[in-house]
Amino acid sequence: MDTPNKPLTQKDFVSDQEVRWCPGCGDYAILAAIQHTLPKLGVTREKTVFVSGIGCSSRFPYYMSTYGFHTIHGRAPAIATGVKLANPELDVWMVTGDGDGLSIGGNHFLHVLRRNVDLQILMFNNRIYGLTKGQYSPTSLVGLKTPSTPLGSLDMPINPCLLALGANGRFVARGIDTSTSTLGDLFVAAHGHRGSSFIEILQNCPVFNDGAWDNVTMRDIASENQLWVEHGKPLLFGKDKRKGLRLAPGGSHVEVVTLGEGGVTEADVAVHDQTNRTLAFLLAQLALPDFPMAFGVLYCDPVPSYDSAVTAQNATAVEKSGAGDIDRLLRGGHTWRVE
Amino acid sequence: MDTPVRSKDADGREILDSVVIRFAGDSGDGMQLAGMQFTQTTAVAGNDLATFPDFPAEIRAPAGTTFGVSGFQIHFASHDVLTPGDEPDVLVAMNPAALKVNLRDVPSGGLIILNTGAFTPQNLKKAGYEKNPLEDGTLDPYRKLEIDVSKLVVAAVEPFGLGTKEALRAKNVWTLGLLYWLFGRDRTPTIEWLKKKFAKRPDIAEANIAALNAGHVYGETAELPTGVAAYKIPKADLPRGHYRNITGNEALAWGLATAGRLAELPVFYGSYPITPASSVLHSLAGLKHYGVTTFQAEDEIAAICSAIGASYAGIIGATATSGPGMALKGEAMGLAIMTELPLVIFDVQRAGPSTGMPTKTEQSDLFQAVWGRNGDAPLVVLAPATPGECFYMAIEAVRLAIKYMTPVIVLSDGYIANGAEPWAIPSFADLPKIPVAFRTDPAGFHPYVRDPETLARNWAKPGTPGLEHRIGGIEKNFASGHISYDPENHQKMTKTRADKVLGVAKDLPLQKVEIGNERGKMVVVGWGSTYGSIHQAVRRARKDGLDVSHVHVRHLWPLPSNLADLLGGFERVLVPELNNGQLVRLLRAEYLIPADPMDKISGMPFRVAELEQEIRVKLAAPLVRNNRLS
Ligand SMILES: Cc1ncc(C[n+]2csc(CCOP(=O)(O)OP(=O)(O)O)c2C)c(N)n1
């Protein structure tokens, strides 16, 4: 049992189960980042619940020494919603994959976000179905050759952050599996946000889609291809932060500029405003090769969470009508006596 | 008026035992409303009753068409009433289409009340009549009351300055007034109801009251044709008590809310709208102050999953749906079975596969409930026989779900869901509490520690310090609860899950015989909403000295522990069902007995007469065993 005066450490969140992901799987780094971050959030193990769907990533709860529910394919959002509505005091984290969350669970993904249930939703995006051995997923690029697409996939991929914004998600962020410290920061931010907090985590599947994110994550090109956004800070990237994003007149799109070239100064570079939904859409869409990919908290603009609204409505009903009395309920309306 | 006229009372009314009235009109004619009001006043007048609303799936089918006809049948009597009646003694036909659809059910000599004002050439054509049935002799075998209700109602509400269209809306209420006079009903409850309903439009309320009174006065003053009189149906001899009318869906909702109180746990109800289950959601949504949280999910899968999440979190998770929605919920039921969580699932059955016939009744989800999941996936299945029983079944479902940590399905159907009956209201204090014991002690804990008696695992809710654990749909080790692919362990776990559910039989009342001997020539075995018709048919057959008994199974899985022995005491077992032979196959499979099927798959309930006929035919036939089902 956790005693309040003894602070928890990373080790306290490690379960006794042997982790069974493939060697080199990006999931290990994400697991470590969570176990490292939770003690910093001042949470207790007993109030923390991990809910997942099905997929390699969804094995996650087994490795946490918190409460955990490994459910069915795609349905974690619905189950997590039930958990949170039943007991809003619980701190609920949801783990899903790109297949789990966007294919079979696409519908639930959409609805949990638009309802704004207070959850931290982590989507491990490896652009492939891992557990079922390498079929293409809804985020796979066109042309990907897999056992189910020997001639190359034809489906257009989904951009998870864009979809989350479109679903009216109020917290949308993107991170990278191996970038442990930034991932920790994102977890902290997501946890602090009351409502659905969505984090897409680029994750490498070394067995079925090795290197799918290399063009953004490889160390030597990272600075050119990653734009880390921070609220109130200019959107700068590149070696020595010499490049930036400038909002085109009218704000309909962004363009890459280089400081010092053609009279461009830092003042021309757009400043990140995480409450600006339009900017968030622009950032979420940025893709190689013309743009860097955006990371960090792309959007955060809280509104009251669904569970708090449900709790409030239930409380108002009690205030208005008193705690319901069964005898009154059954005898309400038309009744008569037979003597 | 299935029993002969007995006598006249002092004020000249003819005394009848029992009457069946069917209101039929266009979907927009307010027939359900007239039926419900007639039901209320009839209940207050002290008759026993049963009702059967039958409405089209189309919300507003084109006016005047046969597929837009809405009907409401009520059977009321001075004795106990078990069914809404086989055929209407009185048919109220508001337009030609209503006449066309319903006339075939009226026995010759039956009374037909017609709104002649609606028999226009245009309406006759829409109903598919080539000649006017009022003029071509079609109605000769019947007694008739032909009244231009449309004209009379417009005149009656004239002082209120409504437009013709609005005035005509009161046709149903005018007709109701006439029926109130014919059957000696008090108008007061309906007048009060109208005042409340139209509190914001007093002019409309007054116009409707005027229409009601006008219909009544018409009965009093008009010269009624020969063969039509005013009637009186004496009070039924109901047990003492405080009564109300209740429909099956209302009873499910109230039962669930009551169960929450009995268990002292909040209720979470996740559901997705589907006919005929939706009104359970509507009822519960109004009960938030009873500790009920309702959640309209994005689909049936999310609905059941949210309920499973709630159960996992330590409250009562429940969901409801109808056939196609049940199909979608299957995988999640498997999850609840594997994780051994309590869960209550109402299936308000409708007719047919896929979308089938949404507003028609059937009992064809029995296999789906008992067997319809992947893997060996046992759970408990209950079936209420009457609307009022739905209340107790909802409570029983919660009790069993919690005690055995299992999903429980309650199989209702469209007929019970919408049908109403007078119901003796129980007192909360008389209902047994539902014990709940959450695990709190970390010593020796793992999530699949079982109670040796019930085989139920312990319920450890998140938030409890020291019990942090992980569960999921993957097979788990019997001892540790950890993931296990061990072959012998899977065999053991499968048997354990099965034994746990079969063990529920020890907790159930022994199967009794509803009427008749404990052994003999024939037993008629029914389940669910066919109770009333079967019971009445067996009663009638027994009155004629036939050796037949009625057994009604309310616990379909596990089956009652004495059912095999009981059925073994009869030469013949007849199983009438509103499906293509499901319980009959279950009984054959479980007990290796040569039970005979009797199926009806028309979307309509059994008529007592057809059941009685089948009993006679089967009893008269030589005992030859044909082991194949048709
Ligand atoms: C109803 C159902 N359909 C299909 C499957 C098979 N299945 C398991 S995981 C998976 C895809 C997982 O991919 P993703 O969500 O990307 O997770 P990853 O394994 O890559 O972490 C599929 C199709 C299943 N378990 N259940």
mmCIF file of C-alpha atoms in Angstrom, chain A residues 1-2 14-17 20 44-52 54 59-87 90 104-105 107-112 114-115 117 131 306 310-311 313-339, chain B residues 40-41 43-44 46-47 49 189-190 236-246 254 257-259 261 266 268 287-299 301-315 331-332 335 339 341 391 422-423 425-429 431 442 460-474 476 482-483 485:
data_model
loop_
_atom_site.group_PDB
_atom_site.id
_atom_site.type_symbol
_atom_site.label_atom_id
_atom_site.label_comp_id
_atom_site.label_asym_id
_atom_site.label_seq_id
_atom_site.Cartn_x
_atom_site.Cartn_y
_atom_site.Cartn_z
ATOM 1 C CA MET A 1 0.000 0.000 0.000
ATOM 2 C CA ASP A 2 1.222 3.498 -0.744
ATOM 3 C CA VAL A 14 6.599 -1.253 -12.723
ATOM 4 C CA SER A 15 4.438 -4.376 -12.503
ATOM 5 C CA ASP A 16 5.702 -7.875 -11.842
ATOM 6 C CA GLN A 17 4.873 -8.956 -15.386
ATOM 7 C CA ARG A 20 6.941 -9.100 -23.968
ATOM 8 C CA THR A 44 -1.382 7.295 -6.460
ATOM 9 C CA ARG A 45 -1.275 3.850 -7.988
ATOM 10 C CA GLU A 46 -4.727 2.960 -6.758
ATOM 11 C CA LYS A 47 -6.400 5.915 -8.427
ATOM 12 C CA THR A 48 -4.610 5.381 -11.724
ATOM 13 C CA VAL A 49 -6.221 3.217 -14.393
ATOM 14 C CA PHE A 50 -4.821 2.235 -17.770
ATOM 15 C CA VAL A 51 -7.397 1.126 -20.321
ATOM 16 C CA SER A 52 -6.339 -0.232 -23.690
ATOM 17 C CA ILE A 54 -6.039 -4.645 -28.690
ATOM 18 C CA ARG A 59 -0.507 -4.780 -23.816
ATOM 19 C CA PHE A 60 0.675 -1.689 -21.994
ATOM 20 C CA PRO A 61 -1.554 -1.953 -18.883
ATOM 21 C CA TYR A 62 -0.038 -5.309 -17.909
ATOM 22 C CA TYR A 63 3.291 -3.662 -17.351
ATOM 23 C CA MET A 64 1.984 -0.957 -15.053
ATOM 24 C CA SER A 65 1.478 -1.622 -11.357
ATOM 25 C CA THR A 66 -1.692 0.454 -11.400
ATOM 26 C CA TYR A 67 -5.226 -0.680 -12.184
ATOM 27 C CA GLY A 68 -5.498 -1.822 -15.775
ATOM 28 C CA PHE A 69 -8.040 -3.098 -18.259
ATOM 29 C CA HIS A 70 -6.944 -4.677 -21.541
ATOM 30 C CA THR A 71 -10.217 -4.701 -23.428
ATOM 31 C CA ILE A 72 -11.285 -5.426 -27.005
ATOM 32 C CA HIS A 73 -10.166 -4.120 -30.340
ATOM 33 C CA GLY A 74 -10.976 -0.462 -30.844
ATOM 34 C CA ARG A 75 -13.351 -0.097 -27.917
ATOM 35 C CA ALA A 76 -11.075 1.316 -25.234
ATOM 36 C CA PRO A 77 -12.588 4.819 -25.579
ATOM 37 C CA ALA A 78 -16.043 3.501 -24.722
ATOM 38 C CA ILE A 79 -14.816 1.446 -21.789
ATOM 39 C CA ALA A 80 -12.683 4.289 -20.494
ATOM 40 C CA THR A 81 -15.731 6.559 -20.757
ATOM 41 C CA GLY A 82 -17.711 4.157 -18.574
ATOM 42 C CA VAL A 83 -14.908 3.978 -16.022
ATOM 43 C CA LYS A 84 -14.601 7.744 -15.825
ATOM 44 C CA LEU A 85 -18.344 8.362 -15.593
ATOM 45 C CA ALA A 86 -18.695 5.716 -12.904
ATOM 46 C CA ASN A 87 -15.896 7.228 -10.855
ATOM 47 C CA LEU A 90 -10.013 7.991 -11.147
ATOM 48 C CA ILE A 104 -11.988 -0.515 -35.872
ATOM 49 C CA GLY A 105 -12.213 2.125 -33.163
ATOM 50 C CA ASN A 107 -15.984 5.865 -34.427
ATOM 51 C CA HIS A 108 -15.313 5.689 -30.708
ATOM 52 C CA PHE A 109 -12.169 7.783 -31.098
ATOM 53 C CA LEU A 110 -14.205 10.515 -32.709
ATOM 54 C CA HIS A 111 -16.862 10.475 -30.026
ATOM 55 C CA VAL A 112 -14.657 10.345 -26.968
ATOM 56 C CA ARG A 114 -15.983 15.423 -29.136
ATOM 57 C CA ARG A 115 -17.525 14.560 -25.777
ATOM 58 C CA VAL A 117 -14.191 12.876 -21.458
ATOM 59 C CA LEU A 131 0.114 -7.735 -33.506
ATOM 60 C CA TYR A 306 -17.986 15.634 -20.185
ATOM 61 C CA VAL A 310 -22.566 14.612 -16.222
ATOM 62 C CA THR A 311 -21.743 14.802 -12.528
ATOM 63 C CA GLN A 313 -26.341 17.351 -14.151
ATOM 64 C CA ASN A 314 -26.871 14.401 -11.822
ATOM 65 C CA ALA A 315 -26.271 16.656 -8.817
ATOM 66 C CA THR A 316 -28.708 19.268 -10.122
ATOM 67 C CA ALA A 317 -31.353 16.588 -10.577
ATOM 68 C CA VAL A 318 -30.944 15.582 -6.918
ATOM 69 C CA GLU A 319 -31.031 19.216 -5.821
ATOM 70 C CA LYS A 320 -34.184 19.846 -7.776
ATOM 71 C CA SER A 321 -36.132 16.692 -7.031
ATOM 72 C CA GLY A 322 -34.461 15.375 -3.877
ATOM 73 C CA ALA A 323 -32.792 11.990 -3.733
ATOM 74 C CA GLY A 324 -35.378 9.843 -5.493
ATOM 75 C CA ASP A 325 -37.649 7.706 -3.382
ATOM 76 C CA ILE A 326 -38.586 4.359 -4.948
ATOM 77 C CA ASP A 327 -42.013 4.206 -3.347
ATOM 78 C CA ARG A 328 -42.792 7.634 -4.750
ATOM 79 C CA LEU A 329 -41.577 6.587 -8.183
ATOM 80 C CA LEU A 330 -43.740 3.488 -8.281
ATOM 81 C CA ARG A 331 -46.767 5.345 -6.959
ATOM 82 C CA GLY A 332 -46.383 8.380 -9.191
ATOM 83 C CA GLY A 333 -49.079 8.947 -11.814
ATOM 84 C CA HIS A 334 -52.325 7.091 -12.033
ATOM 85 C CA THR A 335 -52.902 4.534 -9.290
ATOM 86 C CA TRP A 336 -55.916 2.986 -7.596
ATOM 87 C CA ARG A 337 -56.724 0.732 -4.706
ATOM 88 C CA VAL A 338 -58.542 -2.558 -4.705
ATOM 89 C CA GLU A 339 -60.008 -3.184 -1.258
ATOM 90 C CA GLN B 40 -56.422 4.196 -17.504
ATOM 91 C CA THR B 41 -60.107 4.759 -16.918
ATOM 92 C CA ALA B 43 -58.189 0.244 -14.664
ATOM 93 C CA VAL B 44 -59.712 2.810 -12.341
ATOM 94 C CA GLY B 46 -61.747 -1.933 -11.443
ATOM 95 C CA ASN B 47 -61.510 -4.276 -14.409
ATOM 96 C CA LEU B 49 -56.989 -5.740 -18.415
ATOM 97 C CA PRO B 189 -59.387 11.127 -15.307
ATOM 98 C CA THR B 190 -59.205 11.985 -19.005
ATOM 99 C CA ALA B 236 -62.773 -7.860 -11.438
ATOM 100 C CA ASP B 237 -61.993 -9.710 -8.270
ATOM 101 C CA LEU B 238 -58.367 -8.583 -8.026
ATOM 102 C CA PRO B 239 -56.305 -9.220 -4.912
ATOM 103 C CA ARG B 240 -56.321 -6.291 -2.497
ATOM 104 C CA GLY B 241 -53.648 -3.731 -3.038
ATOM 105 C CA HIS B 242 -52.459 -0.529 -4.551
ATOM 106 C CA TYR B 243 -52.442 -0.780 -8.334
ATOM 107 C CA ARG B 244 -51.170 1.004 -11.399
ATOM 108 C CA ASN B 245 -50.798 0.194 -15.062
ATOM 109 C CA ILE B 246 -47.312 -0.686 -16.109
ATOM 110 C CA TRP B 254 -37.904 1.082 -12.656
ATOM 111 C CA ALA B 257 -33.320 1.910 -10.597
ATOM 112 C CA THR B 258 -34.811 -0.023 -7.689
ATOM 113 C CA ALA B 259 -32.045 -2.622 -7.871
ATOM 114 C CA ARG B 261 -31.156 1.234 -4.324
ATOM 115 C CA PRO B 266 -25.240 3.797 -8.452
ATOM 116 C CA PHE B 268 -24.887 3.266 -15.114
ATOM 117 C CA LEU B 287 -34.280 9.129 -13.028
ATOM 118 C CA LYS B 288 -30.943 10.844 -12.494
ATOM 119 C CA HIS B 289 -31.931 11.766 -8.949
ATOM 120 C CA TYR B 290 -32.195 8.036 -8.243
ATOM 121 C CA GLY B 291 -28.464 7.562 -8.720
ATOM 122 C CA VAL B 292 -28.854 6.585 -12.348
ATOM 123 C CA THR B 293 -26.419 7.874 -14.939
ATOM 124 C CA THR B 294 -27.607 7.433 -18.502
ATOM 125 C CA PHE B 295 -25.337 7.584 -21.495
ATOM 126 C CA GLN B 296 -26.541 7.625 -25.086
ATOM 127 C CA ALA B 297 -23.570 6.031 -26.802
ATOM 128 C CA GLU B 298 -22.485 6.282 -30.434
ATOM 129 C CA ASP B 299 -23.520 2.689 -31.112
ATOM 130 C CA ILE B 301 -20.819 -1.591 -28.974
ATOM 131 C CA ALA B 302 -19.933 1.620 -27.195
ATOM 132 C CA ALA B 303 -23.097 1.280 -25.122
ATOM 133 C CA ILE B 304 -22.212 -2.119 -23.719
ATOM 134 C CA CYS B 305 -18.528 -1.236 -23.423
ATOM 135 C CA SER B 306 -19.310 1.857 -21.385
ATOM 136 C CA ALA B 307 -21.464 -0.309 -19.109
ATOM 137 C CA ILE B 308 -18.596 -2.787 -18.736
ATOM 138 C CA GLY B 309 -16.287 0.103 -17.858
ATOM 139 C CA ALA B 310 -18.766 1.220 -15.200
ATOM 140 C CA SER B 311 -18.998 -2.275 -13.727
ATOM 141 C CA TYR B 312 -15.234 -2.513 -13.694
ATOM 142 C CA ALA B 313 -15.165 0.783 -11.802
ATOM 143 C CA GLY B 314 -17.487 -0.696 -9.181
ATOM 144 C CA ILE B 315 -21.060 0.318 -9.947
ATOM 145 C CA GLU B 331 -17.859 -9.498 -28.527
ATOM 146 C CA ALA B 332 -18.156 -7.213 -25.517
ATOM 147 C CA LEU B 335 -15.123 -9.601 -22.536
ATOM 148 C CA THR B 339 -13.204 -10.606 -16.974
ATOM 149 C CA LEU B 341 -17.727 -8.581 -14.308
ATOM 150 C CA PHE B 391 -39.663 -5.127 -12.754
ATOM 151 C CA PRO B 422 -52.588 -3.574 -13.869
ATOM 152 C CA TRP B 423 -49.764 -4.130 -11.444
ATOM 153 C CA ILE B 425 -47.276 -1.939 -6.569
ATOM 154 C CA PRO B 426 -44.716 -3.406 -4.195
ATOM 155 C CA SER B 427 -43.264 -1.547 -1.226
ATOM 156 C CA PHE B 428 -39.576 -0.859 -1.367
ATOM 157 C CA ALA B 429 -39.244 -2.060 2.213
ATOM 158 C CA LEU B 431 -37.984 -6.063 -1.495
ATOM 159 C CA PRO B 442 -4.769 -7.010 -0.076
ATOM 160 C CA ALA B 460 -11.966 -5.224 -6.544
ATOM 161 C CA LYS B 461 -12.709 -1.725 -7.641
ATOM 162 C CA PRO B 462 -10.120 0.749 -8.861
ATOM 163 C CA GLY B 463 -9.370 3.242 -6.138
ATOM 164 C CA THR B 464 -8.812 0.513 -3.550
ATOM 165 C CA PRO B 465 -5.223 0.720 -2.249
ATOM 166 C CA GLY B 466 -3.192 -2.454 -2.508
ATOM 167 C CA LEU B 467 -5.457 -4.248 -4.992
ATOM 168 C CA GLU B 468 -3.975 -2.797 -8.169
ATOM 169 C CA HIS B 469 -4.389 -5.449 -10.827
ATOM 170 C CA ARG B 470 -4.825 -5.949 -14.542
ATOM 171 C CA ILE B 471 -7.628 -7.801 -16.263
ATOM 172 C CA GLY B 472 -8.588 -8.318 -19.867
ATOM 173 C CA GLY B 473 -10.086 -10.637 -22.416
ATOM 174 C CA ILE B 474 -7.050 -12.890 -22.700
ATOM 175 C CA LYS B 476 -5.858 -16.078 -17.411
ATOM 176 C CA HIS B 482 -2.092 -13.640 -15.048
ATOM 177 C CA ILE B 483 -2.228 -14.205 -18.821
ATOM 178 C CA TYR B 485 -1.877 -19.957 -22.781
#
